Amino acid sequence: MMQSPKLLYFVTEDWYFCSHRLPLAVAAKSAGYDVSLVTHVNAHGEVIRKAGIRLIPFDLSRRGMNPLSELAVLARLIKVYRKEKPDILHHVAMKPVLYGSLAARFSGVPCVVNALAGLGYIFTSDAPKARCLRPIVASAFKSLLNRKKTRLILQNDDDRKLFICNHFINAEKTKLIRGSGVDTEVFSLSPEPTGIPVVMLASRMLLDKGIVEFVEAARQFKGGGIEARFVLVGDTDVHNPSAIPNGQLAFWQSEGLIEWWGRCENMPAVLQQANVVCLPSYREGLPKVLLEAASSGRAIVTTDVPGCREVVRNGENGFLVPLHSVAELADALQKLIGNKTLRHKMGVRGREIVVNEFSIEKVIKETLSAYDELRTQ
């Protein structure tokens, strides 16, 4: 009897795997793969096990910088890979891509799929630490991403061009798969709530998600005669250098500028409470929350940057505004807050775009195809 090919995912956090990769892993299992996951196990271990995915707990600090500690992490990962002997690895996000690809080289894993959902802090921040790390990471990309039987999945064409034009990777080793997909039945078209319009930003509470610009736009509405509730949904991320402290979020709430709901697990229900969804991000891979919002029939205001402009067609299903421009962000929000007919029209169009271009079925099919291509090379 032929043994099932072993597929091993490496993701930093169990919640992220559940949110972004669990349907793919389940589909891979149905397609005949023996599927396992290496991740930090927090609150979602049982969900993953019940889905039939074997769990390998692994602690990895996304902010870890101590060379000795990081070498120890790499040594542990090599040990895991050598023990598991996967036929194919799928790494998700910057650190798993770098550490996982290096560990794969020392472990003799034949096929490696790397996936980046954006360029992250190192490539989007102008902080000294980010500028210092940038050439090191770029050099690592060139060394690790061009090996035989590897593929790099990127979520938008801007990122793909950046990687190719900077010679991080050869074009034939890249694959464009637009996001992690949306279950359009779960995120179904729903009517807007009644009452004072709710403008919602749902993400990790990071500076580079445009949280400050969102709050300042809310400030422009305060006392201006236009009623709207500005809501932040999500936790801060202590492992990310651009995390906004809880105290700052609480202070903005005490000023009456925003409502901070914290982390919410049931995103379909949360999005149903929004009239407009906003994400003034500095750069994205392909923001899942905007796809989910569009699938739910919500008009969107976001920045004209890579990733965000993949989802929003300006004037069709929302508005694109310049990066960092609080005035234009507030102006676009005002147009939607005061026009329910326009919101509905844009919401219906957004739903059409997601169903046609970003469904979970499409993403799963394209990713499984990437696995098959590598294994048959």
CSV table of C-alpha atoms in Angstrom, one decimal:
chain,number,residue,atom,x,y,z
A,1,MET,CA,0.0,0.0,0.0
A,2,MET,CA,1.4,3.4,-1.0
A,3,GLN,CA,2.1,5.7,1.9
A,4,SER,CA,0.4,9.1,2.0
A,5,PRO,CA,2.8,12.0,1.3
A,6,LYS,CA,3.7,13.9,4.5
A,7,LEU,CA,2.8,17.6,4.5
A,8,LEU,CA,4.1,19.7,7.4
A,9,TYR,CA,3.0,23.3,8.1
A,10,PHE,CA,5.1,25.7,10.1
A,11,VAL,CA,3.2,28.7,11.4
A,12,THR,CA,4.1,30.9,14.5
A,13,GLU,CA,0.7,30.9,16.2
A,14,ASP,CA,-2.2,28.4,16.4
A,15,TRP,CA,-4.9,31.2,16.2
A,16,TYR,CA,-3.4,32.4,12.9
A,17,PHE,CA,-3.3,28.9,11.5
A,18,CYS,CA,-7.0,28.4,12.4
A,19,SER,CA,-7.9,31.8,10.9
A,20,HIS,CA,-5.9,31.6,7.7
A,21,ARG,CA,-4.8,28.0,6.9
A,22,LEU,CA,-7.0,25.4,8.6
A,23,PRO,CA,-9.5,25.0,5.6
A,24,LEU,CA,-6.5,24.5,3.3
A,25,ALA,CA,-5.0,21.9,5.7
A,26,VAL,CA,-8.3,20.0,5.9
A,27,ALA,CA,-8.6,20.0,2.1
A,28,ALA,CA,-5.0,18.7,1.8
A,29,LYS,CA,-5.9,15.9,4.1
A,30,SER,CA,-8.9,15.1,2.0
A,31,ALA,CA,-6.7,15.1,-1.1
A,32,GLY,CA,-4.6,12.3,0.5
A,33,TYR,CA,-1.8,14.1,2.4
A,34,ASP,CA,-0.8,13.1,5.9
A,35,VAL,CA,-0.9,16.6,7.5
A,36,SER,CA,0.9,17.9,10.6
A,37,LEU,CA,1.4,21.4,12.1
A,38,VAL,CA,4.4,22.9,13.9
A,39,THR,CA,3.2,25.9,15.9
A,40,HIS,CA,3.0,27.7,19.2
A,41,VAL,CA,-0.1,26.1,20.9
A,42,ASN,CA,-2.2,28.5,22.9
A,43,ALA,CA,-6.0,28.3,22.8
A,44,HIS,CA,-6.7,26.6,19.5
A,45,GLY,CA,-5.0,23.2,19.9
A,46,GLU,CA,-8.2,21.3,20.3
A,47,VAL,CA,-9.8,22.8,17.2
A,48,ILE,CA,-6.8,21.8,15.2
A,49,ARG,CA,-6.7,18.3,16.5
A,50,LYS,CA,-10.5,17.8,16.0
A,51,ALA,CA,-9.9,18.7,12.3
A,52,GLY,CA,-7.6,15.7,12.0
A,53,ILE,CA,-4.3,17.7,12.0
A,54,ARG,CA,-1.5,16.3,14.1
A,55,LEU,CA,-0.1,19.0,16.3
A,56,ILE,CA,3.6,19.5,17.1
A,57,PRO,CA,4.0,22.3,19.8
A,58,PHE,CA,6.8,24.6,19.1
A,59,ASP,CA,7.6,28.0,20.8
A,60,LEU,CA,9.0,30.7,18.6
A,61,SER,CA,9.2,34.4,19.6
A,62,ARG,CA,8.5,36.6,16.6
A,63,ARG,CA,10.6,39.4,18.3
A,64,GLY,CA,13.5,37.1,19.4
A,65,MET,CA,16.9,38.7,18.5
A,66,ASN,CA,19.4,37.1,20.8
A,67,PRO,CA,21.7,35.1,18.5
A,68,LEU,CA,22.3,32.2,20.9
A,69,SER,CA,18.5,31.8,21.6
A,70,GLU,CA,17.7,32.0,17.9
A,71,LEU,CA,20.4,29.4,17.1
A,72,ALA,CA,18.8,27.1,19.7
A,73,VAL,CA,15.4,27.7,18.0
A,74,LEU,CA,16.9,26.7,14.7
A,75,ALA,CA,18.5,23.6,16.2
A,76,ARG,CA,15.1,22.5,17.6
A,77,LEU,CA,13.4,23.0,14.3
A,78,ILE,CA,16.0,21.0,12.5
A,79,LYS,CA,15.5,18.2,15.0
A,80,VAL,CA,11.7,18.3,14.3
A,81,TYR,CA,12.2,18.2,10.6
A,82,ARG,CA,14.6,15.3,10.7
A,83,LYS,CA,12.3,13.4,13.0
A,84,GLU,CA,9.2,14.0,10.9
A,85,LYS,CA,10.8,13.6,7.4
A,86,PRO,CA,8.1,15.5,5.5
A,87,ASP,CA,7.8,15.3,1.8
A,88,ILE,CA,6.7,18.9,1.6
A,89,LEU,CA,6.9,21.8,3.9
A,90,HIS,CA,4.7,24.9,3.9
A,91,HIS,CA,6.0,27.9,5.8
A,92,VAL,CA,3.8,30.9,6.5
A,93,ALA,CA,5.1,34.4,7.4
A,94,MET,CA,8.6,35.9,7.6
A,95,LYS,CA,10.3,34.1,10.5
A,96,PRO,CA,9.0,30.6,9.6
A,97,VAL,CA,10.0,31.2,6.0
A,98,LEU,CA,13.6,32.1,6.9
A,99,TYR,CA,14.1,29.6,9.8
A,100,GLY,CA,12.1,26.9,8.1
A,101,SER,CA,13.9,27.2,4.8
A,102,LEU,CA,17.3,27.0,6.6
A,103,ALA,CA,16.2,24.0,8.6
A,104,ALA,CA,14.9,22.3,5.5
A,105,ARG,CA,18.3,22.7,3.9
A,106,PHE,CA,20.0,20.9,6.9
A,107,SER,CA,17.3,18.3,7.1
A,108,GLY,CA,17.1,17.2,3.5
A,109,VAL,CA,13.4,18.0,3.0
A,110,PRO,CA,12.8,17.7,-0.8
A,111,CYS,CA,10.0,20.3,-1.4
A,112,VAL,CA,9.4,23.6,0.3
A,113,VAL,CA,6.5,26.1,-0.2
A,114,ASN,CA,7.0,29.5,1.4
A,115,ALA,CA,4.2,31.9,1.8
A,116,LEU,CA,4.4,35.6,2.7
A,117,ALA,CA,1.2,37.5,3.4
A,118,GLY,CA,3.0,40.8,3.1
A,119,LEU,CA,6.5,42.2,3.7
A,120,GLY,CA,6.0,42.9,7.4
A,121,TYR,CA,7.8,45.2,9.8
A,122,ILE,CA,11.3,44.8,8.4
A,123,PHE,CA,10.3,46.1,5.0
A,124,THR,CA,7.5,48.6,5.9
A,125,SER,CA,9.1,50.4,8.9
A,126,ASP,CA,11.7,53.2,8.8
A,127,ALA,CA,12.8,52.4,12.4
A,128,PRO,CA,16.6,51.9,12.8
A,129,LYS,CA,16.1,48.3,13.8
A,130,ALA,CA,14.1,47.5,10.6
A,131,ARG,CA,16.7,49.3,8.4
A,132,CYS,CA,19.5,47.3,9.9
A,133,LEU,CA,17.7,44.0,9.4
A,134,ARG,CA,16.6,44.7,5.9
A,135,PRO,CA,19.8,43.9,4.0
A,136,ILE,CA,20.4,40.8,6.1
A,137,VAL,CA,16.9,39.4,5.3
A,138,ALA,CA,17.3,40.4,1.7
A,139,SER,CA,20.5,38.4,1.5
A,140,ALA,CA,18.8,35.4,3.2
A,141,PHE,CA,16.0,35.5,0.7
A,142,LYS,CA,18.5,35.3,-2.2
A,143,SER,CA,20.2,32.3,-0.6
A,144,LEU,CA,17.2,30.4,0.6
A,145,LEU,CA,14.3,31.0,-1.8
A,146,ASN,CA,16.0,29.9,-5.1
A,147,ARG,CA,16.8,26.3,-4.1
A,148,LYS,CA,15.6,23.4,-6.2
A,149,LYS,CA,11.9,22.4,-5.6
A,150,THR,CA,10.9,25.6,-3.8
A,151,ARG,CA,8.0,28.0,-4.5
A,152,LEU,CA,7.3,31.3,-2.9
A,153,ILE,CA,3.6,32.2,-2.7
A,154,LEU,CA,2.9,35.9,-2.7
A,155,GLN,CA,-0.5,37.5,-2.4
A,156,ASN,CA,-0.3,40.6,-4.7
A,157,ASP,CA,1.6,41.5,-7.9
A,158,ASP,CA,3.4,44.5,-6.3
A,159,ASP,CA,5.1,42.2,-3.8
A,160,ARG,CA,5.9,39.7,-6.6
A,161,LYS,CA,7.5,42.4,-8.7
A,162,LEU,CA,9.5,43.7,-5.7
A,163,PHE,CA,10.9,40.3,-5.0
A,164,ILE,CA,11.8,39.7,-8.7
A,165,CYS,CA,13.2,43.2,-9.4
A,166,ASN,CA,15.4,43.1,-6.3
A,167,HIS,CA,16.7,39.7,-7.4
A,168,PHE,CA,15.5,38.1,-4.2
A,169,ILE,CA,14.1,35.2,-6.2
A,170,ASN,CA,13.8,34.0,-9.8
A,171,ALA,CA,10.4,34.7,-11.4
A,172,GLU,CA,9.7,31.0,-12.2
A,173,LYS,CA,9.9,30.1,-8.5
A,174,THR,CA,7.1,32.5,-7.5
A,175,LYS,CA,3.4,31.8,-7.5
A,176,LEU,CA,0.7,34.5,-7.2
A,177,ILE,CA,-2.2,33.2,-5.0
A,178,ARG,CA,-4.4,36.0,-3.9
A,179,GLY,CA,-4.9,35.7,-0.2
A,180,SER,CA,-6.0,32.8,2.0
A,181,GLY,CA,-9.5,32.8,0.6
A,182,VAL,CA,-13.0,33.6,2.0
A,183,ASP,CA,-15.8,31.2,2.8
A,184,THR,CA,-18.5,33.2,1.1
A,185,GLU,CA,-21.2,31.1,2.8
A,186,VAL,CA,-19.9,31.9,6.3
A,187,PHE,CA,-19.3,35.6,5.4
A,188,SER,CA,-22.7,36.0,3.7
A,189,LEU,CA,-24.4,39.1,2.4
A,190,SER,CA,-26.2,40.7,5.4
A,191,PRO,CA,-28.3,43.9,5.9
A,192,GLU,CA,-26.7,46.8,7.6
A,193,PRO,CA,-27.5,47.5,11.3
A,194,THR,CA,-29.8,50.4,12.0
A,195,GLY,CA,-29.0,53.4,14.2
A,196,ILE,CA,-25.9,55.5,14.3
A,197,PRO,CA,-23.5,54.3,11.5
A,198,VAL,CA,-20.6,52.1,12.8
A,199,VAL,CA,-17.2,52.6,11.1
A,200,MET,CA,-15.1,49.6,12.0
A,201,LEU,CA,-11.4,48.8,11.8
A,202,ALA,CA,-10.7,45.2,12.6
A,203,SER,CA,-7.0,44.1,12.8
A,204,ARG,CA,-4.2,43.7,15.2
A,205,MET,CA,-3.6,47.0,17.0
A,206,LEU,CA,-0.4,48.0,15.1
A,207,LEU,CA,0.8,51.4,14.0
A,208,ASP,CA,1.3,50.1,10.4
A,209,LYS,CA,-2.4,49.1,10.2
A,210,GLY,CA,-3.2,52.8,10.2
A,211,ILE,CA,-4.7,52.9,13.7
A,212,VAL,CA,-3.5,56.4,14.5
A,213,GLU,CA,-4.9,57.7,11.2
A,214,PHE,CA,-8.2,56.1,12.0
A,215,VAL,CA,-8.4,57.7,15.4
A,216,GLU,CA,-7.4,61.1,14.1
A,217,ALA,CA,-10.2,60.8,11.4
A,218,ALA,CA,-12.6,60.0,14.2
A,219,ARG,CA,-11.4,63.1,16.0
A,220,GLN,CA,-12.4,65.2,13.0
A,221,PHE,CA,-16.0,64.0,13.3
A,222,LYS,CA,-16.2,64.7,17.0
A,223,GLY,CA,-18.6,67.7,17.5
A,224,GLY,CA,-18.9,68.1,13.7
A,225,GLY,CA,-22.6,67.4,13.4
A,226,ILE,CA,-22.1,64.0,11.7
A,227,GLU,CA,-22.9,61.1,14.0
A,228,ALA,CA,-20.8,57.9,13.7
A,229,ARG,CA,-19.3,55.3,16.0
A,230,PHE,CA,-15.7,54.5,15.4
A,231,VAL,CA,-14.9,51.0,16.5
A,232,LEU,CA,-11.5,49.2,16.9
A,233,VAL,CA,-11.7,45.4,16.9
A,234,GLY,CA,-8.6,43.4,17.8
A,235,ASP,CA,-5.8,42.9,20.4
A,236,THR,CA,-2.5,44.6,20.4
A,237,ASP,CA,0.4,42.3,19.5
A,238,VAL,CA,3.2,42.3,22.0
A,239,HIS,CA,5.5,40.4,19.7
A,240,ASN,CA,5.4,43.1,17.0
A,241,PRO,CA,7.6,46.2,17.3
A,242,SER,CA,4.8,48.5,16.0
A,243,ALA,CA,2.3,47.3,18.6
A,244,ILE,CA,0.1,50.0,20.2
A,245,PRO,CA,0.0,49.7,24.0
A,246,ASN,CA,-3.2,48.8,25.6
A,247,GLY,CA,-3.0,52.0,27.7
A,248,GLN,CA,-3.1,54.1,24.5
A,249,LEU,CA,-6.1,52.3,23.2
A,250,ALA,CA,-7.9,52.7,26.5
A,251,PHE,CA,-7.0,56.5,26.6
A,252,TRP,CA,-8.5,57.0,23.1
A,253,GLN,CA,-11.6,55.3,24.3
A,254,SER,CA,-11.8,57.5,27.4
A,255,GLU,CA,-11.6,60.5,25.2
A,256,GLY,CA,-14.8,59.3,23.5
A,257,LEU,CA,-13.0,59.0,20.1
A,258,ILE,CA,-13.4,55.3,19.6
A,259,GLU,CA,-14.8,52.1,21.1
A,260,TRP,CA,-12.2,49.4,21.6
A,261,TRP,CA,-13.9,46.0,21.5
A,262,GLY,CA,-10.7,43.9,21.9
A,263,ARG,CA,-10.3,40.5,20.2
A,264,CYS,CA,-13.5,39.0,18.9
A,265,GLU,CA,-13.6,35.4,17.7
A,266,ASN,CA,-16.9,35.5,15.7
A,267,MET,CA,-15.9,37.7,12.8
A,268,PRO,CA,-19.0,37.1,10.7
A,269,ALA,CA,-21.2,38.4,13.5
A,270,VAL,CA,-18.8,41.3,14.2
A,271,LEU,CA,-18.8,42.5,10.6
A,272,GLN,CA,-22.6,42.4,10.6
A,273,GLN,CA,-22.5,45.2,13.2
A,274,ALA,CA,-20.5,47.5,10.9
A,275,ASN,CA,-21.9,49.9,8.3
A,276,VAL,CA,-18.5,50.8,6.9
A,277,VAL,CA,-15.2,48.9,7.2
A,278,CYS,CA,-12.0,50.9,7.2
A,279,LEU,CA,-8.3,49.8,7.0
A,280,PRO,CA,-5.8,52.7,6.5
A,281,SER,CA,-2.9,50.2,6.4
A,282,TYR,CA,0.6,51.1,5.2
A,283,ARG,CA,1.0,47.9,3.2
A,284,GLU,CA,-0.5,44.4,3.1
A,285,GLY,CA,-0.2,41.1,1.4
A,286,LEU,CA,-4.0,40.8,0.8
A,287,PRO,CA,-6.0,41.8,3.9
A,288,LYS,CA,-8.3,39.0,4.9
A,289,VAL,CA,-10.6,41.3,6.9
A,290,LEU,CA,-11.3,43.5,3.8
A,291,LEU,CA,-12.2,40.4,1.8
A,292,GLU,CA,-14.5,39.2,4.6
A,293,ALA,CA,-16.1,42.7,4.8
A,294,ALA,CA,-16.7,42.8,1.1
A,295,SER,CA,-18.1,39.2,1.2
A,296,SER,CA,-20.5,40.5,3.9
A,297,GLY,CA,-21.7,43.3,1.7
A,298,ARG,CA,-19.9,46.2,3.5
A,299,ALA,CA,-18.5,49.3,1.7
A,300,ILE,CA,-14.8,49.8,2.4
A,301,VAL,CA,-12.4,52.7,2.8
A,302,THR,CA,-8.7,51.8,2.7
A,303,THR,CA,-5.4,53.1,1.5
A,304,ASP,CA,-4.1,53.0,-2.1
A,305,VAL,CA,-1.2,50.7,-1.2
A,306,PRO,CA,-0.2,47.2,-2.3
A,307,GLY,CA,-2.6,44.5,-1.0
A,308,CYS,CA,-5.4,46.9,-0.1
A,309,ARG,CA,-5.9,48.1,-3.7
A,310,GLU,CA,-6.2,44.4,-4.8
A,311,VAL,CA,-9.5,44.3,-2.9
A,312,VAL,CA,-11.0,47.7,-3.4
A,313,ARG,CA,-11.9,49.1,-6.9
A,314,ASN,CA,-12.0,52.8,-6.2
A,315,GLY,CA,-15.6,54.1,-6.5
A,316,GLU,CA,-17.0,50.5,-7.1
A,317,ASN,CA,-16.9,48.7,-3.8
A,318,GLY,CA,-15.3,51.4,-1.7
A,319,PHE,CA,-12.8,54.3,-1.8
A,320,LEU,CA,-9.0,54.3,-1.9
A,321,VAL,CA,-7.3,57.2,-0.1
A,322,PRO,CA,-3.6,58.3,0.0
A,323,LEU,CA,-1.4,56.8,2.7
A,324,HIS,CA,-1.2,58.8,5.9
A,325,SER,CA,-3.8,61.4,4.7
A,326,VAL,CA,-6.2,61.8,7.6
A,327,ALA,CA,-8.2,64.6,5.8
A,328,GLU,CA,-8.9,62.4,2.7
A,329,LEU,CA,-9.6,59.4,4.9
A,330,ALA,CA,-12.2,61.4,6.8
A,331,ASP,CA,-13.7,62.8,3.6
A,332,ALA,CA,-14.1,59.3,2.1
A,333,LEU,CA,-15.7,58.1,5.3
A,334,GLN,CA,-18.1,61.1,5.4
A,335,LYS,CA,-19.3,60.2,1.9
A,336,LEU,CA,-20.3,56.8,3.1
A,337,ILE,CA,-21.6,57.6,6.5
A,338,GLY,CA,-24.1,60.0,5.0
A,339,ASN,CA,-25.2,57.9,2.1
A,340,LYS,CA,-26.9,54.5,2.8
A,341,THR,CA,-27.8,54.0,-0.9
A,342,LEU,CA,-24.1,54.3,-1.9
A,343,ARG,CA,-23.1,52.0,0.9
A,344,HIS,CA,-25.5,49.3,-0.3
A,345,LYS,CA,-24.5,49.7,-3.9
A,346,MET,CA,-20.8,49.3,-3.0
A,347,GLY,CA,-21.5,46.4,-0.7
A,348,VAL,CA,-23.3,44.4,-3.4
A,349,ARG,CA,-20.4,45.0,-5.8
A,350,GLY,CA,-17.9,44.0,-3.2
A,351,ARG,CA,-19.7,40.7,-2.7
A,352,GLU,CA,-19.6,40.0,-6.4
A,353,ILE,CA,-15.8,40.7,-6.6
A,354,VAL,CA,-15.1,38.3,-3.7
A,355,VAL,CA,-17.3,35.5,-5.0
A,356,ASN,CA,-15.7,35.7,-8.5
A,357,GLU,CA,-12.1,36.2,-7.5
A,358,PHE,CA,-11.3,35.4,-3.9
A,359,SER,CA,-13.3,32.4,-2.7
A,360,ILE,CA,-11.7,29.8,-0.4
A,361,GLU,CA,-12.3,27.1,-3.1
A,362,LYS,CA,-10.2,29.0,-5.6
A,363,VAL,CA,-7.3,29.5,-3.2
A,364,ILE,CA,-7.3,25.9,-2.0
A,365,LYS,CA,-7.3,24.6,-5.6
A,366,GLU,CA,-4.3,26.8,-6.6
A,367,THR,CA,-2.3,25.9,-3.4
A,368,LEU,CA,-2.9,22.2,-3.8
A,369,SER,CA,-1.8,22.6,-7.4
A,370,ALA,CA,1.5,24.2,-6.2
A,371,TYR,CA,2.1,21.2,-4.0
A,372,ASP,CA,1.5,18.8,-6.9
A,373,GLU,CA,3.8,20.8,-9.2
A,374,LEU,CA,6.7,20.6,-6.8
A,375,ARG,CA,6.3,16.9,-6.0
A,376,THR,CA,6.2,15.9,-9.7
A,377,GLN,CA,9.2,18.0,-10.8
